[in-house]
Amino acid sequence: MAKPLAGIRVLDLSKVLAGPLCAQYLGDLGADIIKVETVGSGDETRGWPPFPAPGLGTVFLSANRNKRSIAVDLKTAKGREIVHALAKSADIAIESFGTGVAERLGIDAATLRPLNDRLIHCSISGFGRSGPLKNSPGYDVILQAFCGIMSMTGDEDGGYIRSPISPIDQMTGVHAFSGILSLLYAREKTGQGGTIQVSLFETALGLLGYNLQTYWERGVQPPKCGSSHESLCPYQAFEAADGPIMIGVANDNLWRKFCGVTGLDALADDPKFRTNADRVTHRDEVLRHVKAALAANSVKHWNDALTAVGVPCSPINTLAQLLDHPHTAASGMIVEYDHAHAGRLKAVGHPVLINGEQRQAGLPPPVAGQHTDDVLSELGWSRQRIDDLRRERVIG
């Protein structure tokens, strides 16, 4: 069965994580992704260790499957000519340069869309393309700090902690992906492309939805709460006799079940603890009872007993334990592929299952400029013209 986006061509002019991840998702669904990289170094994440092979940093590998790479010097007129020729037959273009740079390089929407009115142009930035901070560089950790996320992360008496999964970068890629799909659908009715703008700043604000709603209600900065939740109790990590376990008592029915399993029956209907709001009010006392109960037995005991009655819980796994778990294997999310330069590699597959079909890795992440000649030949350019461009260092 053909993949949903088979026949769609994407110019991936982005770098690092948000844009490349968006393009990888499109490629996983069957689109032909042409990744445009700088001559020489390529995408900067190629240089981020560790390296299974030179020029193949692991962050790069995580977001650049199912792409063909061409190396082009966009600072030259002939380099821009290449991208403009590709844009004429492309369906989507994605760029993530600093504000004003895309215009100077001739890859902004105002330049590319007149070449092809069916083109969908997606611009990804740190703080958006307008406003006082439009020229500020945008990195996930900077937005975690600027938007207050870091002020709420970690334990109450601890330092400031960065979330290690780069959630703002990754979610910005997902927002770009959803916007592109919506305009592809709209184009079926109108025949016209359009423009999309997403930013790490707006993604961060979107992720803060319920936190800001709570702030507007209370009017005070929420305390750091570590693994817990300011609106729920008990809802955090606890130490069992042999290690940590996460407990998520999210409603009063679960509280009664939790008390029945842990020997805290006397607390279930105590007026101080009967409702979640009561338990939040008397959090310290609740936690004292719960910590004492859970310390009396093992993680496995509590995980089995609580899971049996439907109380959300989990051991706090390492990455090795996650990968070794049979549920991870059953999900089919971990895919494997062979890379000509790095050997046999594993990757996280696309987190959407289409028509129940087994996930496949598809094309391995490319070497910088690996497909330059192929792509230019598809444009109808002669061998002599391609060789001349290489001698002039317009392409790599």
Short mmCIF file of C-alpha atoms in Angstrom, two decimals:
data_model
loop_
_atom_site.label_atom_id
_atom_site.label_comp_id
_atom_site.label_asym_id
_atom_site.label_seq_id
_atom_site.Cartn_x
_atom_site.Cartn_y
_atom_site.Cartn_z
CA MET A 1 0.00 0.00 0.00
CA ALA A 2 1.35 3.45 -0.92
CA LYS A 3 2.20 5.67 2.01
CA PRO A 4 -0.14 8.64 2.61
CA LEU A 5 2.30 11.31 1.40
CA ALA A 6 3.80 9.42 -1.54
CA GLY A 7 4.36 11.89 -4.40
CA ILE A 8 4.85 14.89 -2.10
CA ARG A 9 8.23 16.62 -2.36
CA VAL A 10 9.74 18.60 0.54
CA LEU A 11 12.67 21.02 0.57
CA ASP A 12 14.12 20.70 4.07
CA LEU A 13 16.15 23.89 4.48
CA SER A 14 16.12 23.58 8.28
CA LYS A 15 18.72 22.43 10.77
CA VAL A 16 19.23 21.12 14.31
CA LEU A 17 15.96 19.56 15.63
CA ALA A 18 12.50 21.14 15.18
CA GLY A 19 12.57 21.49 11.38
CA PRO A 20 14.47 18.26 10.66
CA LEU A 21 12.10 16.32 12.93
CA CYS A 22 9.07 17.77 11.11
CA ALA A 23 10.59 16.80 7.76
CA GLN A 24 11.45 13.32 9.03
CA TYR A 25 7.80 12.79 10.00
CA LEU A 26 6.77 13.81 6.49
CA GLY A 27 9.36 11.41 5.09
CA ASP A 28 8.16 8.59 7.33
CA LEU A 29 4.73 9.07 5.72
CA GLY A 30 6.18 8.72 2.23
CA ALA A 31 7.20 12.23 1.15
CA ASP A 32 10.43 12.71 -0.83
CA ILE A 33 12.60 14.88 1.41
CA ILE A 34 15.50 16.83 -0.10
CA LYS A 35 17.65 18.10 2.75
CA VAL A 36 19.61 21.19 1.70
CA GLU A 37 22.84 21.47 3.71
CA THR A 38 25.76 23.86 3.74
CA VAL A 39 28.81 22.88 1.72
CA GLY A 40 31.42 21.31 4.00
CA SER A 41 29.95 21.03 7.49
CA GLY A 42 26.31 20.30 6.71
CA ASP A 43 23.70 20.37 9.48
CA GLU A 44 25.48 21.39 12.70
CA THR A 45 24.14 18.36 14.59
CA ARG A 46 26.39 16.20 12.41
CA GLY A 47 29.16 17.41 14.72
CA TRP A 48 27.41 16.67 18.04
CA PRO A 49 28.93 13.55 19.71
CA PRO A 50 28.77 10.64 20.09
CA PHE A 51 29.49 9.47 16.53
CA PRO A 52 28.82 6.00 15.11
CA ALA A 53 30.73 7.32 12.08
CA PRO A 54 32.28 10.71 11.16
CA GLY A 55 29.68 13.37 10.40
CA LEU A 56 26.86 11.28 11.85
CA GLY A 57 26.23 12.65 15.33
CA THR A 58 23.47 10.83 17.19
CA VAL A 59 21.17 13.88 17.34
CA PHE A 60 21.46 14.15 13.56
CA LEU A 61 20.67 10.44 13.17
CA SER A 62 17.55 10.83 15.32
CA ALA A 63 15.88 13.39 13.02
CA ASN A 64 17.10 12.79 9.48
CA ARG A 65 15.90 9.43 8.20
CA ASN A 66 14.12 9.18 4.87
CA LYS A 67 15.94 12.16 3.34
CA ARG A 68 18.26 12.82 0.44
CA SER A 69 21.00 15.34 1.11
CA ILE A 70 22.34 17.97 -1.26
CA ALA A 71 25.13 20.37 -0.32
CA VAL A 72 24.57 23.90 -1.65
CA ASP A 73 26.15 27.27 -0.89
CA LEU A 74 23.07 29.46 -0.54
CA LYS A 75 25.25 32.57 -0.24
CA THR A 76 25.99 32.32 -3.97
CA ALA A 77 23.63 33.30 -6.78
CA LYS A 78 24.08 29.91 -8.43
CA GLY A 79 23.31 28.15 -5.15
CA ARG A 80 20.09 30.08 -4.81
CA GLU A 81 19.28 29.21 -8.41
CA ILE A 82 19.41 25.52 -7.48
CA VAL A 83 16.98 25.92 -4.60
CA HIS A 84 14.65 28.07 -6.69
CA ALA A 85 14.61 25.42 -9.42
CA LEU A 86 13.72 22.78 -6.84
CA ALA A 87 11.04 25.01 -5.28
CA LYS A 88 9.20 25.24 -8.60
CA SER A 89 8.22 21.57 -8.36
CA ALA A 90 8.17 21.17 -4.57
CA ASP A 91 5.06 20.91 -2.43
CA ILE A 92 6.59 22.06 0.85
CA ALA A 93 9.60 24.14 1.95
CA ILE A 94 10.76 24.30 5.57
CA GLU A 95 13.32 26.80 6.89
CA SER A 96 14.54 27.61 10.39
CA PHE A 97 17.01 30.45 9.97
CA GLY A 98 17.22 33.54 12.15
CA THR A 99 14.86 36.39 11.35
CA GLY A 100 15.95 38.12 8.15
CA VAL A 101 18.40 35.40 7.09
CA ALA A 102 15.94 33.50 4.89
CA GLU A 103 15.23 36.74 3.02
CA ARG A 104 18.93 37.34 2.42
CA LEU A 105 19.36 33.77 1.19
CA GLY A 106 16.28 33.96 -1.05
CA ILE A 107 14.43 31.07 0.62
CA ASP A 108 11.67 33.03 2.37
CA ALA A 109 8.00 32.68 1.50
CA ALA A 110 7.92 35.98 -0.36
CA THR A 111 10.64 34.72 -2.70
CA LEU A 112 9.70 31.06 -3.14
CA ARG A 113 5.90 31.16 -3.32
CA PRO A 114 5.73 33.38 -6.43
CA LEU A 115 7.74 30.64 -8.16
CA ASN A 116 5.07 28.07 -7.29
CA ASP A 117 1.67 29.09 -5.99
CA ARG A 118 1.01 25.52 -4.76
CA LEU A 119 4.03 25.66 -2.44
CA ILE A 120 3.44 25.44 1.31
CA HIS A 121 6.16 27.42 3.08
CA CYS A 122 6.88 26.74 6.75
CA SER A 123 9.07 29.10 8.78
CA ILE A 124 10.38 27.98 12.18
CA SER A 125 11.94 30.47 14.59
CA GLY A 126 12.92 30.94 18.21
CA PHE A 127 10.74 33.87 19.23
CA GLY A 128 8.59 34.41 16.12
CA ARG A 129 9.07 36.77 13.18
CA SER A 130 7.69 39.88 14.89
CA GLY A 131 7.90 41.48 18.32
CA PRO A 132 10.82 42.84 20.37
CA LEU A 133 12.65 39.47 20.52
CA LYS A 134 12.25 38.48 16.88
CA ASN A 135 16.02 38.62 16.32
CA SER A 136 16.95 36.66 19.45
CA PRO A 137 18.43 33.19 18.95
CA GLY A 138 16.07 30.45 20.01
CA TYR A 139 17.30 27.31 21.73
CA ASP A 140 15.16 24.86 23.68
CA VAL A 141 16.96 25.55 26.96
CA ILE A 142 16.67 29.33 26.48
CA LEU A 143 12.91 29.04 25.97
CA GLN A 144 12.63 26.76 29.01
CA ALA A 145 14.24 29.59 30.98
CA PHE A 146 12.47 32.53 29.33
CA CYS A 147 8.97 31.08 29.49
CA GLY A 148 9.13 30.10 33.16
CA ILE A 149 9.28 26.36 32.64
CA MET A 150 12.66 26.10 34.34
CA SER A 151 11.35 28.11 37.32
CA MET A 152 8.92 25.25 38.05
CA THR A 153 11.25 22.33 37.32
CA GLY A 154 13.11 20.39 39.99
CA ASP A 155 12.79 20.04 43.74
CA GLU A 156 11.75 22.95 45.93
CA ASP A 157 15.20 23.49 47.46
CA GLY A 158 17.19 22.43 44.40
CA GLY A 159 18.81 24.27 41.53
CA TYR A 160 17.36 24.98 38.11
CA ILE A 161 16.97 21.96 35.87
CA ARG A 162 16.73 21.62 32.11
CA SER A 163 14.38 18.97 30.77
CA PRO A 164 16.77 16.65 28.90
CA ILE A 165 14.38 15.67 26.10
CA SER A 166 14.22 19.14 24.46
CA PRO A 167 10.40 19.18 24.63
CA ILE A 168 9.99 22.66 23.13
CA ASP A 169 12.12 21.87 20.08
CA GLN A 170 10.38 18.57 19.49
CA MET A 171 6.85 19.91 19.97
CA THR A 172 7.60 22.82 17.64
CA GLY A 173 8.43 20.21 15.01
CA VAL A 174 5.11 18.48 15.70
CA HIS A 175 3.21 21.79 15.40
CA ALA A 176 4.94 22.50 12.09
CA PHE A 177 4.01 19.01 10.92
CA SER A 178 0.34 19.46 11.82
CA GLY A 179 0.20 22.89 10.16
CA ILE A 180 1.70 21.50 6.96
CA LEU A 181 -0.78 18.63 6.87
CA SER A 182 -3.67 21.07 7.34
CA LEU A 183 -2.54 23.19 4.38
CA LEU A 184 -2.00 20.10 2.23
CA TYR A 185 -5.63 19.25 2.92
CA ALA A 186 -6.78 22.81 2.20
CA ARG A 187 -4.79 22.83 -1.05
CA GLU A 188 -6.87 19.93 -2.32
CA LYS A 189 -9.87 22.27 -2.27
CA THR A 190 -8.28 25.58 -3.27
CA GLY A 191 -5.34 24.54 -5.44
CA GLN A 192 -3.25 27.12 -3.57
CA GLY A 193 -0.44 26.67 -1.07
CA GLY A 194 0.16 28.99 1.86
CA THR A 195 2.45 29.93 4.70
CA ILE A 196 2.98 28.60 8.20
CA GLN A 197 4.91 30.18 11.05
CA VAL A 198 5.73 28.34 14.25
CA SER A 199 8.14 29.32 17.01
CA LEU A 200 9.66 27.80 20.09
CA PHE A 201 8.22 30.69 22.11
CA GLU A 202 4.65 30.01 21.04
CA THR A 203 5.13 26.27 21.56
CA ALA A 204 6.35 26.91 25.10
CA LEU A 205 3.32 29.11 25.83
CA GLY A 206 1.09 26.38 24.44
CA LEU A 207 2.67 23.81 26.74
CA LEU A 208 2.03 26.11 29.71
CA GLY A 209 -1.74 26.12 29.17
CA TYR A 210 -2.95 24.68 32.46
CA ASN A 211 -0.03 26.10 34.44
CA LEU A 212 -0.91 29.62 33.35
CA GLN A 213 -4.60 29.00 33.99
CA THR A 214 -3.71 28.03 37.56
CA TYR A 215 -1.45 31.07 37.91
CA TRP A 216 -4.22 33.42 36.79
CA GLU A 217 -6.50 31.89 39.41
CA ARG A 218 -4.04 31.98 42.31
CA GLY A 219 -1.90 34.93 41.29
CA VAL A 220 1.29 33.46 42.75
CA GLN A 221 4.31 31.64 41.33
CA PRO A 222 3.78 27.88 41.77
CA PRO A 223 6.45 26.17 43.86
CA LYS A 224 8.85 23.67 42.35
CA CYS A 225 7.27 20.31 42.93
CA GLY A 226 9.82 17.76 41.71
CA SER A 227 7.97 14.66 40.55
CA SER A 228 4.66 15.77 42.11
CA HIS A 229 1.71 17.82 40.86
CA GLU A 230 0.50 20.95 42.60
CA SER A 231 -3.15 19.98 42.08
CA LEU A 232 -3.00 16.27 42.96
CA CYS A 233 -1.96 14.19 45.99
CA PRO A 234 -0.48 11.59 46.32
CA TYR A 235 0.95 11.97 42.84
CA GLN A 236 4.75 11.69 42.80
CA ALA A 237 7.77 9.43 43.19
CA PHE A 238 8.20 7.48 46.40
CA GLU A 239 10.90 5.19 47.75
CA ALA A 240 9.85 1.58 48.17
CA ALA A 241 12.05 -0.82 50.15
CA ASP A 242 14.39 -1.43 47.20
CA GLY A 243 14.00 1.54 44.88
CA PRO A 244 11.82 4.33 43.47
CA ILE A 245 8.24 3.99 42.23
CA MET A 246 5.93 6.59 40.68
CA ILE A 247 2.36 6.72 41.99
CA GLY A 248 -0.45 8.63 40.28
CA VAL A 249 -3.56 8.86 42.45
CA ALA A 250 -5.53 11.19 40.20
CA ASN A 251 -9.03 10.93 41.72
CA ASP A 252 -10.90 9.91 44.86
CA ASN A 253 -11.86 6.46 43.60
CA LEU A 254 -8.18 5.69 43.01
CA TRP A 255 -7.40 7.00 46.50
CA ARG A 256 -9.74 4.47 48.08
CA LYS A 257 -8.22 1.65 46.02
CA PHE A 258 -4.72 2.83 46.92
CA CYS A 259 -5.55 2.88 50.63
CA GLY A 260 -7.02 -0.62 50.43
CA VAL A 261 -3.85 -2.07 48.91
CA THR A 262 -1.36 -0.21 51.12
CA GLY A 263 -3.08 -0.79 54.47
CA LEU A 264 -4.17 2.83 54.82
CA ASP A 265 -7.91 2.03 54.97
CA ALA A 266 -8.38 4.29 57.95
CA LEU A 267 -7.38 7.28 55.83
CA ALA A 268 -9.74 6.59 52.94
CA ASP A 269 -12.73 8.39 54.46
CA ASP A 270 -10.97 10.58 56.98
CA PRO A 271 -12.46 14.07 56.48
CA LYS A 272 -8.94 15.49 56.10
CA PHE A 273 -8.16 13.18 53.19
CA ARG A 274 -11.49 12.18 51.63
CA THR A 275 -11.26 14.35 48.51
CA ASN A 276 -8.31 15.30 46.37
CA ALA A 277 -8.71 18.93 47.41
CA ASP A 278 -8.56 17.81 51.06
CA ARG A 279 -5.41 15.81 50.38
CA VAL A 280 -3.73 18.71 48.59
CA THR A 281 -4.54 20.94 51.59
CA HIS A 282 -3.01 18.39 53.98
CA ARG A 283 -0.27 17.26 51.60
CA ASP A 284 2.51 16.90 54.16
CA GLU A 285 0.44 14.63 56.38
CA VAL A 286 -0.74 12.51 53.45
CA LEU A 287 2.82 12.06 52.22
CA ARG A 288 4.05 11.06 55.66
CA HIS A 289 1.55 8.18 55.80
CA VAL A 290 2.13 7.11 52.21
CA LYS A 291 5.94 7.15 52.46
CA ALA A 292 5.84 4.95 55.56
CA ALA A 293 3.49 2.46 53.91
CA LEU A 294 5.42 2.15 50.66
CA ALA A 295 8.79 1.78 52.40
CA ALA A 296 7.61 -1.50 53.85
CA ASN A 297 7.74 -3.49 50.62
CA SER A 298 9.46 -3.77 47.22
CA VAL A 299 8.88 -1.89 44.00
CA LYS A 300 7.69 -5.10 42.32
CA HIS A 301 5.24 -5.84 45.13
CA TRP A 302 3.65 -2.42 44.95
CA ASN A 303 3.68 -2.26 41.17
CA ASP A 304 1.95 -5.63 40.88
CA ALA A 305 -0.57 -4.96 43.67
CA LEU A 306 -1.51 -1.44 42.57
CA THR A 307 -1.68 -2.33 38.88
CA ALA A 308 -4.03 -5.21 39.75
CA VAL A 309 -6.62 -2.75 41.13
CA GLY A 310 -6.07 -0.10 38.45
CA VAL A 311 -4.01 2.46 40.36
CA PRO A 312 -1.53 4.14 37.95
CA CYS A 313 2.04 3.39 38.95
CA SER A 314 5.40 2.52 37.48
CA PRO A 315 8.94 1.70 38.47
CA ILE A 316 11.22 4.62 37.59
CA ASN A 317 13.06 2.88 34.79
CA THR A 318 16.45 3.56 33.30
CA LEU A 319 16.71 3.73 29.51
CA ALA A 320 18.09 0.18 29.54
CA GLN A 321 15.07 -1.06 31.47
CA LEU A 322 12.72 0.74 29.07
CA LEU A 323 14.38 -0.88 26.05
CA ASP A 324 14.41 -4.31 27.69
CA HIS A 325 10.71 -4.21 28.57
CA PRO A 326 8.51 -6.56 26.51
CA HIS A 327 5.96 -3.79 25.94
CA THR A 328 8.58 -1.73 24.12
CA ALA A 329 9.32 -4.69 21.88
CA ALA A 330 5.61 -5.29 21.27
CA SER A 331 5.04 -1.66 20.25
CA GLY A 332 7.30 -1.94 17.20
CA MET A 333 8.57 1.59 17.90
CA ILE A 334 12.24 0.59 17.81
CA VAL A 335 13.33 0.00 14.22
CA GLU A 336 16.68 -1.11 12.81
CA TYR A 337 18.49 -0.32 9.58
CA ASP A 338 21.87 -0.68 7.93
CA HIS A 339 23.98 2.40 7.25
CA ALA A 340 26.80 2.19 4.73
CA HIS A 341 29.13 4.20 6.99
CA ALA A 342 27.91 3.36 10.50
CA GLY A 343 26.77 -0.26 10.24
CA ARG A 344 23.66 -1.64 11.91
CA LEU A 345 21.77 1.08 13.81
CA LYS A 346 18.59 1.39 15.83
CA ALA A 347 16.13 4.29 15.74
CA VAL A 348 12.84 5.41 17.24
CA GLY A 349 10.14 4.95 14.61
CA HIS A 350 7.34 7.32 13.67
CA PRO A 351 4.91 7.41 16.64
CA VAL A 352 1.81 7.04 14.45
CA LEU A 353 0.62 3.66 13.19
CA ILE A 354 -0.99 3.94 9.73
CA ASN A 355 -3.48 1.22 8.78
CA GLY A 356 -1.85 -1.14 11.25
CA GLU A 357 1.23 -1.53 9.05
CA GLN A 358 4.53 -2.44 10.69
CA ARG A 359 6.92 0.50 11.06
CA GLN A 360 9.96 0.56 8.80
CA ALA A 361 13.06 2.74 9.09
CA GLY A 362 13.15 3.57 5.38
CA LEU A 363 16.16 5.45 4.01
CA PRO A 364 19.08 5.80 6.43
CA PRO A 365 20.18 9.33 7.40
CA PRO A 366 22.32 10.63 4.53
CA VAL A 367 25.95 11.65 4.42
CA ALA A 368 26.22 15.41 3.78
CA GLY A 369 25.70 16.09 0.08
CA GLN A 370 25.26 12.40 -0.70
CA HIS A 371 22.52 12.92 -3.27
CA THR A 372 23.55 16.23 -4.82
CA ASP A 373 24.30 14.81 -8.25
CA ASP A 374 21.16 12.67 -8.32
CA VAL A 375 18.85 15.55 -7.42
CA LEU A 376 20.41 17.96 -9.92
CA SER A 377 20.25 15.30 -12.62
CA GLU A 378 16.52 14.97 -11.91
CA LEU A 379 16.25 18.69 -12.69
CA GLY A 380 17.67 17.89 -16.11
CA TRP A 381 21.04 19.50 -15.47
CA SER A 382 23.94 18.10 -17.45
CA ARG A 383 26.99 16.33 -16.08
CA GLN A 384 29.13 19.22 -17.28
CA ARG A 385 26.99 21.80 -15.50
CA ILE A 386 27.09 19.81 -12.26
CA ASP A 387 30.88 19.40 -12.48
CA ASP A 388 31.29 23.12 -13.11
CA LEU A 389 29.20 23.95 -10.01
CA ARG A 390 31.35 21.63 -7.92
CA ARG A 391 34.57 23.22 -9.18
CA GLU A 392 33.14 26.62 -8.24
CA ARG A 393 32.28 25.20 -4.77
CA VAL A 394 28.60 26.09 -5.24
CA ILE A 395 27.78 22.46 -4.43
CA GLY A 396 29.54 19.78 -2.38
#
